[in-house]
Amino acid sequence: MGPHPAVAAIRLAVRRVLHDILNAQPASPTPPTPPERPLVLVACSGGADSTALASALAFEAPKLGIRAGGITVDHGLQSGSDSRAEDVVLRLTALGLAPAESVAVQVGRDGGPEAAARDARYAALDAAAERLGAAAVLLGHTRDDQAETVLLGLARGSGIRSLSGMAAISGVDGRYRRPFLHLDRQTARKACLVQHLPVWDDPHNTDPAYTRSRLRHEGLPALEKALGKGVVEALARTAQLSRDDADALDAWAAQAAESVCDAAGLLECAKLYALPPAVRRRILRRAAIEAGAPAGALFARHIEEVDRLITGWRGQKEINLPGKVVAQRQGGRLVIRQG
């Protein structure tokens, strides 16, 4: 008799997302120096999603010829968070993950509490991956998380890229892997239940002070009540379709960028005007970032203002962008530079 369907699903998801990391070469009978097996880490909060992911990685790692480790990040935002992090490390160790470590971080204030915690968490995971030489870090985001991300992007009005949600593979050299994006949250929780794995439910996930929590417990249920079941699946599907479209437009913009520059490398307004708006605005955004504007602070409204220098030119003054970058039109050329 095989494993429970939920357990089989999470294991298959992990197996699929690690196919390009496998050290599949069989060793010769007397290798001079056996190559070290690649290390894959799982980021585990102790919640159901990441605990299920840790269990699946622990099961699959020996079969795949990789080493499996775990990292839990202590954000220090709740009383006793250090003790809970130590407990997560014990659980990871009990699953057979090594190394299993806790990393404490200081959460700043930039962008609000949720964004600041996320930035601190990824910085810690990046540092741990570099220090331990990990080939990949697995994250437990599910299809439900993806649906919430799409709705948050829709509310920001930031364009198709924000609707594309989270990528299955992202980060430097494809470091971050999200095996569960096609699985729902209940599958992960069920996998923990049938394997008798204890899970911790973060009170922040039910705290109405947090936007994602309100969306999870009020917004999505209201949408399902109004539109019927299947909203989560539809939003996740929208994310993938949007990502495909956004990738295609990014590739088009990268090719077109060379054709709209003069001999001095300045953007020619007439050639920019002839491009489709979606392509033109991508070129403008990339030019602003290359000039020093922080990508995270560069919003759609900034690019729209710059775009009006092309499409609605009435002798406007220079446009101030984040990072002390300015954009101005000079004699049929668009100049984006540090102010």
Tab-separated table of C-alpha atoms in Angstrom:
chain	number	residue	atom	x	y	z
A	1	MET	CA	0.000	0.000	0.000
A	2	GLY	CA	1.405	3.338	-1.051
A	3	PRO	CA	1.541	6.575	0.935
A	4	HIS	CA	-1.510	8.731	1.561
A	5	PRO	CA	-2.426	10.804	-1.561
A	6	ALA	CA	-1.467	14.054	0.186
A	7	VAL	CA	1.941	12.655	1.143
A	8	ALA	CA	2.466	11.283	-2.355
A	9	ALA	CA	1.573	14.700	-3.818
A	10	ILE	CA	4.069	16.660	-1.737
A	11	ARG	CA	6.857	14.171	-2.407
A	12	LEU	CA	6.244	14.240	-6.144
A	13	ALA	CA	6.253	18.049	-6.093
A	14	VAL	CA	9.676	18.100	-4.412
A	15	ARG	CA	11.058	15.496	-6.773
A	16	ARG	CA	9.975	17.505	-9.804
A	17	VAL	CA	11.390	20.826	-8.661
A	18	LEU	CA	14.852	19.372	-7.996
A	19	HIS	CA	15.350	17.532	-11.281
A	20	ASP	CA	18.110	19.880	-12.464
A	21	ILE	CA	20.117	19.687	-9.220
A	22	LEU	CA	20.468	15.945	-9.006
A	23	ASN	CA	23.929	14.490	-8.895
A	24	ALA	CA	22.805	11.540	-10.977
A	25	GLN	CA	26.202	10.353	-12.237
A	26	PRO	CA	26.922	6.919	-10.798
A	27	ALA	CA	30.267	6.855	-9.016
A	28	SER	CA	32.988	4.656	-10.464
A	29	PRO	CA	34.094	1.702	-8.286
A	30	THR	CA	37.176	3.548	-7.028
A	31	PRO	CA	36.705	7.279	-7.605
A	32	PRO	CA	39.787	9.295	-6.739
A	33	THR	CA	37.808	12.038	-5.014
A	34	PRO	CA	34.079	11.412	-4.608
A	35	PRO	CA	32.146	14.605	-5.416
A	36	GLU	CA	30.231	16.071	-2.516
A	37	ARG	CA	26.491	15.699	-2.871
A	38	PRO	CA	24.668	19.000	-3.467
A	39	LEU	CA	22.923	20.523	-0.456
A	40	VAL	CA	19.287	21.646	-0.610
A	41	LEU	CA	17.813	23.646	2.261
A	42	VAL	CA	14.174	24.023	3.250
A	43	ALA	CA	13.013	27.265	4.861
A	44	CYS	CA	10.738	26.119	7.677
A	45	SER	CA	8.651	28.276	10.006
A	46	GLY	CA	7.100	25.316	11.755
A	47	GLY	CA	3.770	25.895	10.000
A	48	ALA	CA	1.938	23.190	8.077
A	49	ASP	CA	3.132	24.195	4.599
A	50	SER	CA	6.849	24.334	5.359
A	51	THR	CA	6.736	21.349	7.725
A	52	ALA	CA	5.144	19.238	4.991
A	53	LEU	CA	7.835	20.488	2.622
A	54	ALA	CA	10.589	19.556	5.085
A	55	SER	CA	9.175	16.052	5.460
A	56	ALA	CA	9.008	15.574	1.696
A	57	LEU	CA	12.577	16.792	1.208
A	58	ALA	CA	13.820	14.515	3.984
A	59	PHE	CA	12.158	11.543	2.301
A	60	GLU	CA	13.291	12.320	-1.245
A	61	ALA	CA	16.853	13.518	-0.579
A	62	PRO	CA	18.487	10.073	-0.133
A	63	LYS	CA	16.748	8.791	-3.251
A	64	LEU	CA	17.850	11.830	-5.274
A	65	GLY	CA	21.486	11.781	-4.200
A	66	ILE	CA	21.368	15.125	-2.404
A	67	ARG	CA	21.897	16.330	1.151
A	68	ALA	CA	18.922	17.951	2.886
A	69	GLY	CA	19.154	20.724	5.473
A	70	GLY	CA	16.796	23.202	7.075
A	71	ILE	CA	16.769	26.845	8.140
A	72	THR	CA	14.236	28.582	10.358
A	73	VAL	CA	14.245	32.362	10.666
A	74	ASP	CA	13.508	33.963	14.034
A	75	HIS	CA	12.031	37.390	13.254
A	76	GLY	CA	11.893	38.323	16.937
A	77	LEU	CA	8.408	39.791	16.514
A	78	GLN	CA	6.675	37.692	19.175
A	79	SER	CA	7.463	36.741	22.733
A	80	GLY	CA	9.145	33.351	22.852
A	81	SER	CA	10.064	33.347	19.183
A	82	ASP	CA	13.583	32.181	20.005
A	83	SER	CA	12.267	29.127	21.874
A	84	ARG	CA	9.925	28.313	19.019
A	85	ALA	CA	12.786	28.565	16.535
A	86	GLU	CA	14.793	26.122	18.651
A	87	ASP	CA	11.812	23.758	18.628
A	88	VAL	CA	11.631	23.945	14.831
A	89	VAL	CA	15.326	23.059	14.632
A	90	LEU	CA	14.656	19.987	16.801
A	91	ARG	CA	11.811	18.951	14.490
A	92	LEU	CA	13.981	19.376	11.411
A	93	THR	CA	16.721	17.325	13.032
A	94	ALA	CA	14.207	14.616	13.935
A	95	LEU	CA	13.248	14.426	10.257
A	96	GLY	CA	16.903	13.769	9.430
A	97	LEU	CA	17.821	17.192	8.050
A	98	ALA	CA	21.409	18.301	8.602
A	99	PRO	CA	22.444	20.996	8.943
A	100	ALA	CA	19.382	22.347	10.763
A	101	GLU	CA	19.827	25.892	12.014
A	102	SER	CA	17.977	28.892	13.417
A	103	VAL	CA	18.894	32.386	12.247
A	104	ALA	CA	17.780	35.487	14.164
A	105	VAL	CA	17.109	38.702	12.227
A	106	GLN	CA	16.291	42.317	12.965
A	107	VAL	CA	13.133	43.436	11.168
A	108	GLY	CA	13.189	47.034	9.984
A	109	ARG	CA	10.329	49.350	9.078
A	110	ASP	CA	10.706	49.985	5.350
A	111	GLY	CA	7.575	49.197	3.349
A	112	GLY	CA	5.478	48.192	6.359
A	113	PRO	CA	5.744	45.236	8.753
A	114	GLU	CA	4.986	42.478	6.246
A	115	ALA	CA	7.437	43.735	3.614
A	116	ALA	CA	10.118	44.438	6.210
A	117	ALA	CA	9.822	40.926	7.662
A	118	ARG	CA	9.971	39.418	4.178
A	119	ASP	CA	13.093	41.423	3.279
A	120	ALA	CA	14.836	40.374	6.500
A	121	ARG	CA	13.859	36.742	5.954
A	122	TYR	CA	15.167	36.549	2.394
A	123	ALA	CA	18.390	38.330	3.367
A	124	ALA	CA	18.924	35.704	6.079
A	125	LEU	CA	18.134	32.835	3.706
A	126	ASP	CA	20.497	34.243	1.078
A	127	ALA	CA	23.278	34.530	3.650
A	128	ALA	CA	22.669	30.988	4.933
A	129	ALA	CA	22.650	29.555	1.405
A	130	GLU	CA	25.946	31.290	0.622
A	131	ARG	CA	27.563	30.238	3.895
A	132	LEU	CA	26.497	26.604	3.590
A	133	GLY	CA	27.010	26.358	-0.160
A	134	ALA	CA	23.404	25.335	-0.825
A	135	ALA	CA	22.350	24.617	-4.394
A	136	ALA	CA	18.735	25.574	-3.645
A	137	VAL	CA	16.351	26.753	-0.937
A	138	LEU	CA	12.830	25.321	-0.933
A	139	LEU	CA	9.914	27.540	0.100
A	140	GLY	CA	6.486	26.266	1.135
A	141	HIS	CA	4.227	28.728	-0.719
A	142	THR	CA	1.030	27.051	-1.887
A	143	ARG	CA	-1.594	27.731	-4.537
A	144	ASP	CA	-3.561	29.655	-1.881
A	145	ASP	CA	-0.571	31.928	-1.246
A	146	GLN	CA	-0.300	32.478	-4.976
A	147	ALA	CA	-3.967	33.504	-5.210
A	148	GLU	CA	-3.492	35.994	-2.376
A	149	THR	CA	-0.399	37.428	-4.078
A	150	VAL	CA	-2.305	37.948	-7.323
A	151	LEU	CA	-5.106	39.792	-5.527
A	152	LEU	CA	-2.598	41.995	-3.699
A	153	GLY	CA	-0.947	42.802	-7.024
A	154	LEU	CA	-4.329	43.614	-8.548
A	155	ALA	CA	-5.073	46.006	-5.689
A	156	ARG	CA	-1.746	47.799	-6.253
A	157	GLY	CA	-2.568	48.377	-9.903
A	158	SER	CA	1.054	47.760	-10.865
A	159	GLY	CA	0.480	45.967	-14.167
A	160	ILE	CA	0.741	42.461	-15.485
A	161	ARG	CA	4.025	41.628	-13.759
A	162	SER	CA	2.424	42.110	-10.341
A	163	LEU	CA	-0.373	39.738	-11.398
A	164	SER	CA	2.132	37.014	-12.238
A	165	GLY	CA	2.555	36.191	-8.567
A	166	MET	CA	5.464	34.094	-7.351
A	167	ALA	CA	7.672	32.140	-9.727
A	168	ALA	CA	8.222	28.425	-9.216
A	169	ILE	CA	11.956	29.156	-9.543
A	170	SER	CA	13.487	32.544	-8.714
A	171	GLY	CA	16.475	34.253	-7.145
A	172	VAL	CA	20.154	34.192	-8.028
A	173	ASP	CA	20.897	31.148	-10.220
A	174	GLY	CA	17.410	29.787	-9.513
A	175	ARG	CA	18.157	29.493	-5.800
A	176	TYR	CA	14.560	29.617	-4.571
A	177	ARG	CA	12.208	26.773	-5.476
A	178	ARG	CA	8.481	26.679	-4.663
A	179	PRO	CA	7.328	23.080	-5.204
A	180	PHE	CA	3.817	23.572	-3.786
A	181	LEU	CA	2.503	26.366	-6.031
A	182	HIS	CA	0.131	23.912	-7.697
A	183	LEU	CA	-0.990	22.319	-4.393
A	184	ASP	CA	-3.562	23.790	-2.030
A	185	ARG	CA	-2.953	24.588	1.612
A	186	GLN	CA	-5.189	21.745	2.781
A	187	THR	CA	-3.037	19.147	1.013
A	188	ALA	CA	0.030	20.272	2.971
A	189	ARG	CA	-1.889	20.278	6.258
A	190	LYS	CA	-3.319	16.831	5.544
A	191	ALA	CA	0.172	15.508	4.787
A	192	CYS	CA	1.324	16.696	8.213
A	193	LEU	CA	-1.714	15.177	9.905
A	194	VAL	CA	-1.328	11.697	8.435
A	195	GLN	CA	2.417	11.700	9.186
A	196	HIS	CA	1.741	12.839	12.780
A	197	LEU	CA	3.914	15.919	12.332
A	198	PRO	CA	3.245	18.733	14.835
A	199	VAL	CA	2.662	22.150	13.270
A	200	TRP	CA	2.634	25.677	14.614
A	201	ASP	CA	-0.007	28.175	13.511
A	202	ASP	CA	1.467	31.674	13.401
A	203	PRO	CA	-0.953	34.106	15.115
A	204	HIS	CA	0.074	36.736	12.558
A	205	ASN	CA	-1.760	34.656	9.950
A	206	THR	CA	-5.055	35.409	11.700
A	207	ASP	CA	-4.255	38.940	12.872
A	208	PRO	CA	-6.509	41.451	11.033
A	209	ALA	CA	-3.775	44.073	11.400
A	210	TYR	CA	-1.979	42.380	8.498
A	211	THR	CA	-3.235	42.865	4.948
A	212	ARG	CA	-2.598	39.300	3.819
A	213	SER	CA	-4.397	37.946	6.880
A	214	ARG	CA	-7.498	40.032	6.116
A	215	LEU	CA	-7.393	38.874	2.532
A	216	ARG	CA	-7.061	35.235	3.578
A	217	HIS	CA	-9.854	35.230	6.152
A	218	GLU	CA	-12.224	37.863	4.750
A	219	GLY	CA	-11.433	38.721	1.132
A	220	LEU	CA	-11.044	35.297	-0.471
A	221	PRO	CA	-13.987	33.723	1.397
A	222	ALA	CA	-16.163	36.643	0.238
A	223	LEU	CA	-15.049	36.117	-3.355
A	224	GLU	CA	-15.787	32.400	-3.136
A	225	LYS	CA	-19.217	33.141	-1.703
A	226	ALA	CA	-19.980	35.568	-4.529
A	227	LEU	CA	-18.361	33.684	-7.413
A	228	GLY	CA	-18.354	30.089	-6.252
A	229	LYS	CA	-15.583	27.632	-5.568
A	230	GLY	CA	-12.633	27.609	-7.919
A	231	VAL	CA	-11.574	31.213	-7.346
A	232	VAL	CA	-8.197	30.174	-5.906
A	233	GLU	CA	-7.475	27.877	-8.850
A	234	ALA	CA	-8.501	30.588	-11.321
A	235	LEU	CA	-6.273	33.188	-9.670
A	236	ALA	CA	-3.311	30.819	-9.666
A	237	ARG	CA	-3.924	30.093	-13.340
A	238	THR	CA	-4.067	33.844	-13.987
A	239	ALA	CA	-0.657	34.151	-12.335
A	240	GLN	CA	0.921	31.661	-14.725
A	241	LEU	CA	-0.696	33.185	-17.814
A	242	SER	CA	0.338	36.674	-16.695
A	243	ARG	CA	3.893	35.499	-16.077
A	244	ASP	CA	4.112	34.030	-19.585
A	245	ASP	CA	2.837	37.295	-21.094
A	246	ALA	CA	5.107	39.446	-18.947
A	247	ASP	CA	8.150	37.344	-19.857
A	248	ALA	CA	7.354	37.721	-23.559
A	249	LEU	CA	6.950	41.491	-23.254
A	250	ASP	CA	10.191	41.760	-21.272
A	251	ALA	CA	12.021	39.882	-24.022
A	252	TRP	CA	10.482	42.145	-26.687
A	253	ALA	CA	11.485	45.253	-24.730
A	254	ALA	CA	15.052	43.986	-24.300
A	255	GLN	CA	15.362	43.565	-28.069
A	256	ALA	CA	13.667	46.896	-28.878
A	257	ALA	CA	15.822	48.862	-26.435
A	258	GLU	CA	18.813	48.751	-28.771
A	259	SER	CA	16.826	50.038	-31.735
A	260	VAL	CA	15.555	53.190	-29.980
A	261	CYS	CA	18.966	54.561	-28.982
A	262	ASP	CA	21.028	57.019	-31.003
A	263	ALA	CA	24.792	56.783	-31.532
A	264	ALA	CA	25.404	58.349	-28.124
A	265	GLY	CA	23.185	55.809	-26.407
A	266	LEU	CA	20.347	58.280	-25.706
A	267	LEU	CA	16.724	57.242	-26.121
A	268	GLU	CA	15.049	58.736	-29.200
A	269	CYS	CA	11.553	59.947	-28.383
A	270	ALA	CA	10.115	59.403	-31.877
A	271	LYS	CA	11.217	55.774	-31.949
A	272	LEU	CA	9.910	55.218	-28.436
A	273	TYR	CA	6.553	56.729	-29.432
A	274	ALA	CA	6.228	54.181	-32.250
A	275	LEU	CA	6.443	51.233	-29.852
A	276	PRO	CA	3.440	49.624	-28.138
A	277	PRO	CA	2.920	51.213	-24.701
A	278	ALA	CA	3.659	47.965	-22.824
A	279	VAL	CA	7.029	47.641	-24.556
A	280	ARG	CA	7.907	51.336	-24.299
A	281	ARG	CA	7.199	51.503	-20.568
A	282	ARG	CA	9.378	48.478	-19.918
A	283	ILE	CA	12.250	50.211	-21.697
A	284	LEU	CA	11.694	53.339	-19.606
A	285	ARG	CA	11.596	51.338	-16.395
A	286	ARG	CA	14.820	49.532	-17.220
A	287	ALA	CA	16.521	52.815	-18.123
A	288	ALA	CA	15.456	54.330	-14.797
A	289	ILE	CA	16.801	51.340	-12.862
A	290	GLU	CA	20.079	51.438	-14.778
A	291	ALA	CA	20.355	55.136	-13.854
A	292	GLY	CA	20.092	54.258	-10.165
A	293	ALA	CA	16.380	54.166	-9.291
A	294	PRO	CA	15.650	51.347	-6.809
A	295	ALA	CA	13.415	48.787	-8.501
A	296	GLY	CA	11.306	48.280	-5.375
A	297	ALA	CA	10.513	51.987	-5.108
A	298	LEU	CA	9.772	52.516	-8.793
A	299	PHE	CA	5.997	52.329	-9.245
A	300	ALA	CA	3.695	52.422	-12.263
A	301	ARG	CA	2.822	56.078	-11.614
A	302	HIS	CA	6.509	57.026	-11.930
A	303	ILE	CA	6.818	55.340	-15.311
A	304	GLU	CA	3.543	56.885	-16.485
A	305	GLU	CA	4.920	60.360	-15.711
A	306	VAL	CA	8.062	59.620	-17.707
A	307	ASP	CA	5.969	58.144	-20.495
A	308	ARG	CA	4.090	61.449	-20.825
A	309	LEU	CA	7.381	63.067	-21.826
A	310	ILE	CA	7.074	60.860	-24.922
A	311	THR	CA	3.345	60.737	-25.587
A	312	GLY	CA	2.091	64.028	-24.128
A	313	TRP	CA	4.992	66.423	-24.559
A	314	ARG	CA	4.030	70.002	-23.651
A	315	GLY	CA	7.366	71.318	-22.499
A	316	GLN	CA	7.204	69.690	-19.053
A	317	LYS	CA	10.009	70.077	-16.568
A	318	GLU	CA	12.144	67.151	-15.487
A	319	ILE	CA	10.516	64.247	-13.648
A	320	ASN	CA	11.934	63.291	-10.262
A	321	LEU	CA	12.217	59.540	-9.686
A	322	PRO	CA	13.254	57.502	-6.628
A	323	GLY	CA	16.989	57.265	-5.957
A	324	LYS	CA	17.565	60.912	-6.945
A	325	VAL	CA	17.110	59.999	-10.607
A	326	VAL	CA	15.633	62.555	-13.005
A	327	ALA	CA	14.114	62.147	-16.448
A	328	GLN	CA	13.854	64.985	-18.953
A	329	ARG	CA	13.317	65.519	-22.643
A	330	GLN	CA	16.087	67.317	-24.497
A	331	GLY	CA	15.812	68.015	-28.213
A	332	GLY	CA	13.966	64.851	-29.188
A	333	ARG	CA	15.971	62.696	-26.786
A	334	LEU	CA	14.959	61.292	-23.414
A	335	VAL	CA	17.681	61.629	-20.785
A	336	ILE	CA	17.400	59.608	-17.568
A	337	ARG	CA	20.257	60.202	-15.147
A	338	GLN	CA	21.274	60.850	-11.558
A	339	GLY	CA	20.156	64.325	-10.521
